[in-house]
Short mmCIF file of C-alpha atoms in Angstrom, two decimals:
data_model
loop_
_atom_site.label_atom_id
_atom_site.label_comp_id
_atom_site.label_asym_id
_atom_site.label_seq_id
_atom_site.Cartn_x
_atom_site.Cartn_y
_atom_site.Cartn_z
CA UNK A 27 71.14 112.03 101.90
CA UNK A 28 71.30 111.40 98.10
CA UNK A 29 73.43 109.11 96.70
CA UNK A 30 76.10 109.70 93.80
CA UNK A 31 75.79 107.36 91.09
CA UNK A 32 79.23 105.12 90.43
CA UNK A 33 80.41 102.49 87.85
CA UNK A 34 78.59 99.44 89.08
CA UNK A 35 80.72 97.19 90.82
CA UNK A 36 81.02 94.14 92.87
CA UNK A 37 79.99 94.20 96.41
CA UNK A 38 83.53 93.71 98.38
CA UNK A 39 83.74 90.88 101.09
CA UNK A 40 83.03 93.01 103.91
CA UNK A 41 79.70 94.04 102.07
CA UNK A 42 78.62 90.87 101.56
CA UNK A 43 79.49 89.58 105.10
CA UNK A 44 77.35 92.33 106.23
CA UNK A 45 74.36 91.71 104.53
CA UNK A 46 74.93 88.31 105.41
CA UNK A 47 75.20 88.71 108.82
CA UNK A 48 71.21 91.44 108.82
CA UNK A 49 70.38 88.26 106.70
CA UNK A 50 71.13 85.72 109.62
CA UNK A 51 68.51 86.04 112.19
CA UNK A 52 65.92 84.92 109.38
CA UNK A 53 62.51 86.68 108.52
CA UNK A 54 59.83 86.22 105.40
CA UNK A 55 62.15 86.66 102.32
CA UNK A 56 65.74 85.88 104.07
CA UNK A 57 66.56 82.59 101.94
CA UNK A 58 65.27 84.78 98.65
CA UNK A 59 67.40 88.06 99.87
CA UNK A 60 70.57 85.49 100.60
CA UNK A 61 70.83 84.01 96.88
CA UNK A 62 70.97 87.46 95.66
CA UNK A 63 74.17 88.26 97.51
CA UNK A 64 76.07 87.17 94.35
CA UNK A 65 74.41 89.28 92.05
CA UNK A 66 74.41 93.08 93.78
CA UNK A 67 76.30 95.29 92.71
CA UNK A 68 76.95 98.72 94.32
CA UNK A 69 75.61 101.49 91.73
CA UNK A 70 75.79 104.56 93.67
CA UNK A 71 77.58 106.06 97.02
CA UNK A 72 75.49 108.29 100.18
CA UNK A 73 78.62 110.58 99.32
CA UNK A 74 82.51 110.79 99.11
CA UNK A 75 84.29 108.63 101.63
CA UNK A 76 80.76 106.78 102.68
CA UNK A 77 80.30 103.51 103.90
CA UNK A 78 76.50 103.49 102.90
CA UNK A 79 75.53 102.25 99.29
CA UNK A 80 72.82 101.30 96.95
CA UNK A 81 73.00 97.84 95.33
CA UNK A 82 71.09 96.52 92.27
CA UNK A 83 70.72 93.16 91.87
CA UNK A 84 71.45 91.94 88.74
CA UNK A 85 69.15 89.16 86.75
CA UNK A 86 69.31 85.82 87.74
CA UNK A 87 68.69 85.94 91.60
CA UNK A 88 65.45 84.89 92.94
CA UNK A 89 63.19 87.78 93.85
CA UNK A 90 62.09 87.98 96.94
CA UNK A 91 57.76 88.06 96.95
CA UNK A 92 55.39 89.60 99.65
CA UNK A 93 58.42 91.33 101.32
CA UNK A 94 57.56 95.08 102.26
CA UNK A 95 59.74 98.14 101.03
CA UNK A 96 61.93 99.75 102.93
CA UNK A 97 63.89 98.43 106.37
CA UNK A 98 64.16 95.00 106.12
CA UNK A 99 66.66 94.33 108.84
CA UNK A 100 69.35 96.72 111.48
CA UNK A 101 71.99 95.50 113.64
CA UNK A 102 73.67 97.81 116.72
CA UNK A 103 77.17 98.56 116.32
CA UNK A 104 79.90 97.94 118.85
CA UNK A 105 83.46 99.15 119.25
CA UNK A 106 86.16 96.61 119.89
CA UNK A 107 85.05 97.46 123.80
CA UNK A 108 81.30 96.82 123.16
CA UNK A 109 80.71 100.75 123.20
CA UNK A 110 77.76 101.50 120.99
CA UNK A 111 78.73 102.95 117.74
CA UNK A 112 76.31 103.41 115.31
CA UNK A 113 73.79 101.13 113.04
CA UNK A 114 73.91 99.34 110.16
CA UNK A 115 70.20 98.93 107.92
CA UNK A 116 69.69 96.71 105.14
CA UNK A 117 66.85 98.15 102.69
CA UNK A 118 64.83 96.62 100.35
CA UNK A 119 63.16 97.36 97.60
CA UNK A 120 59.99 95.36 95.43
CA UNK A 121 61.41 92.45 96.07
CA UNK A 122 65.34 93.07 96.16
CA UNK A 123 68.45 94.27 97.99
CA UNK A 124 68.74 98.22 97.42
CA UNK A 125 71.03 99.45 99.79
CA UNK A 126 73.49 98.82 103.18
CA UNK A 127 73.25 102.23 105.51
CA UNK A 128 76.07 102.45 108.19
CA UNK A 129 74.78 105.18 110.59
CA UNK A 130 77.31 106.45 113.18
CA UNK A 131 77.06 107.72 116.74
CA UNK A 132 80.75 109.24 116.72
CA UNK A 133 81.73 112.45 115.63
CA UNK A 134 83.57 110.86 112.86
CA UNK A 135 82.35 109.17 109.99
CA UNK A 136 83.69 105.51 109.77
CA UNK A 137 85.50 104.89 106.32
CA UNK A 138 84.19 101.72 106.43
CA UNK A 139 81.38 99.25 107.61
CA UNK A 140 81.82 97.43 110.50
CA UNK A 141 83.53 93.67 110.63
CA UNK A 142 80.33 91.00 110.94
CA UNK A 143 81.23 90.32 114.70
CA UNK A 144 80.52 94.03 115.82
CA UNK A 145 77.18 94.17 114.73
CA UNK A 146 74.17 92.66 116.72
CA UNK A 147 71.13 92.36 114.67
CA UNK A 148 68.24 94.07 116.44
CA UNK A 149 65.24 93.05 113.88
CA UNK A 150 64.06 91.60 110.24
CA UNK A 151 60.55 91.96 108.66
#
């Protein structure tokens, strides 16, 4: 999916408790990935109504060396009835947050990303 560029803005609570919570389990790069937190932004949407964002991260934070592109961590999704719902992926990019994907498994697409205590992270780096 391509992603529509926006107004760069601060990443909301909810964003930052998620990447907090892919960031909890630990890996190579974790600790670095964690200071930047405060210093993403969200620069673009994965489309109208989407959940899913890329982040920049903006100078200041400490970069995060020897960490691979791509995946760096995914958590399962539960309902409020532990019913699997989807997936949320935390990307990376030389060194840096890029982007929080919330993929679904229900025929609609959730308006938001899910609260910290739905997700069960699955893997880091």
């Amino acid at each position: 999916m391509s992603s529509t560029p926006i107004q760069p803005r601060p990443l909301t609570d909810l964003e930052s408790d998620v990447v907090t919570k892919l960031l909890s389990v630990g890996g190579a790069g974790a600790d670095e990935f964690r200071t930047q937190i405060p210093y993403s932004q969200v620069v673009a949407t994965w489309g109208v109504g989407s959940p899913s964002v890329d982040l920049a991260v903006r100078p200041g934070a400490a970069h995060a060396a020897g960490c691979a592109d791509g995946i760096f961590a995914d958590g399962a999704v539960t309902d409020r009835n532990g019913s699997p719902v989807g997936e949320v992926i935390l990307w990376v990019e030389n060194g840096w947050l890029s982007g929080i994907e919330y993929a679904w498994h229900t025929d609609e697409r959730p308006r938001a990303l899910p609260e910290p205590a739905q997700i069960k992270v699955l893997r880091t780096s």
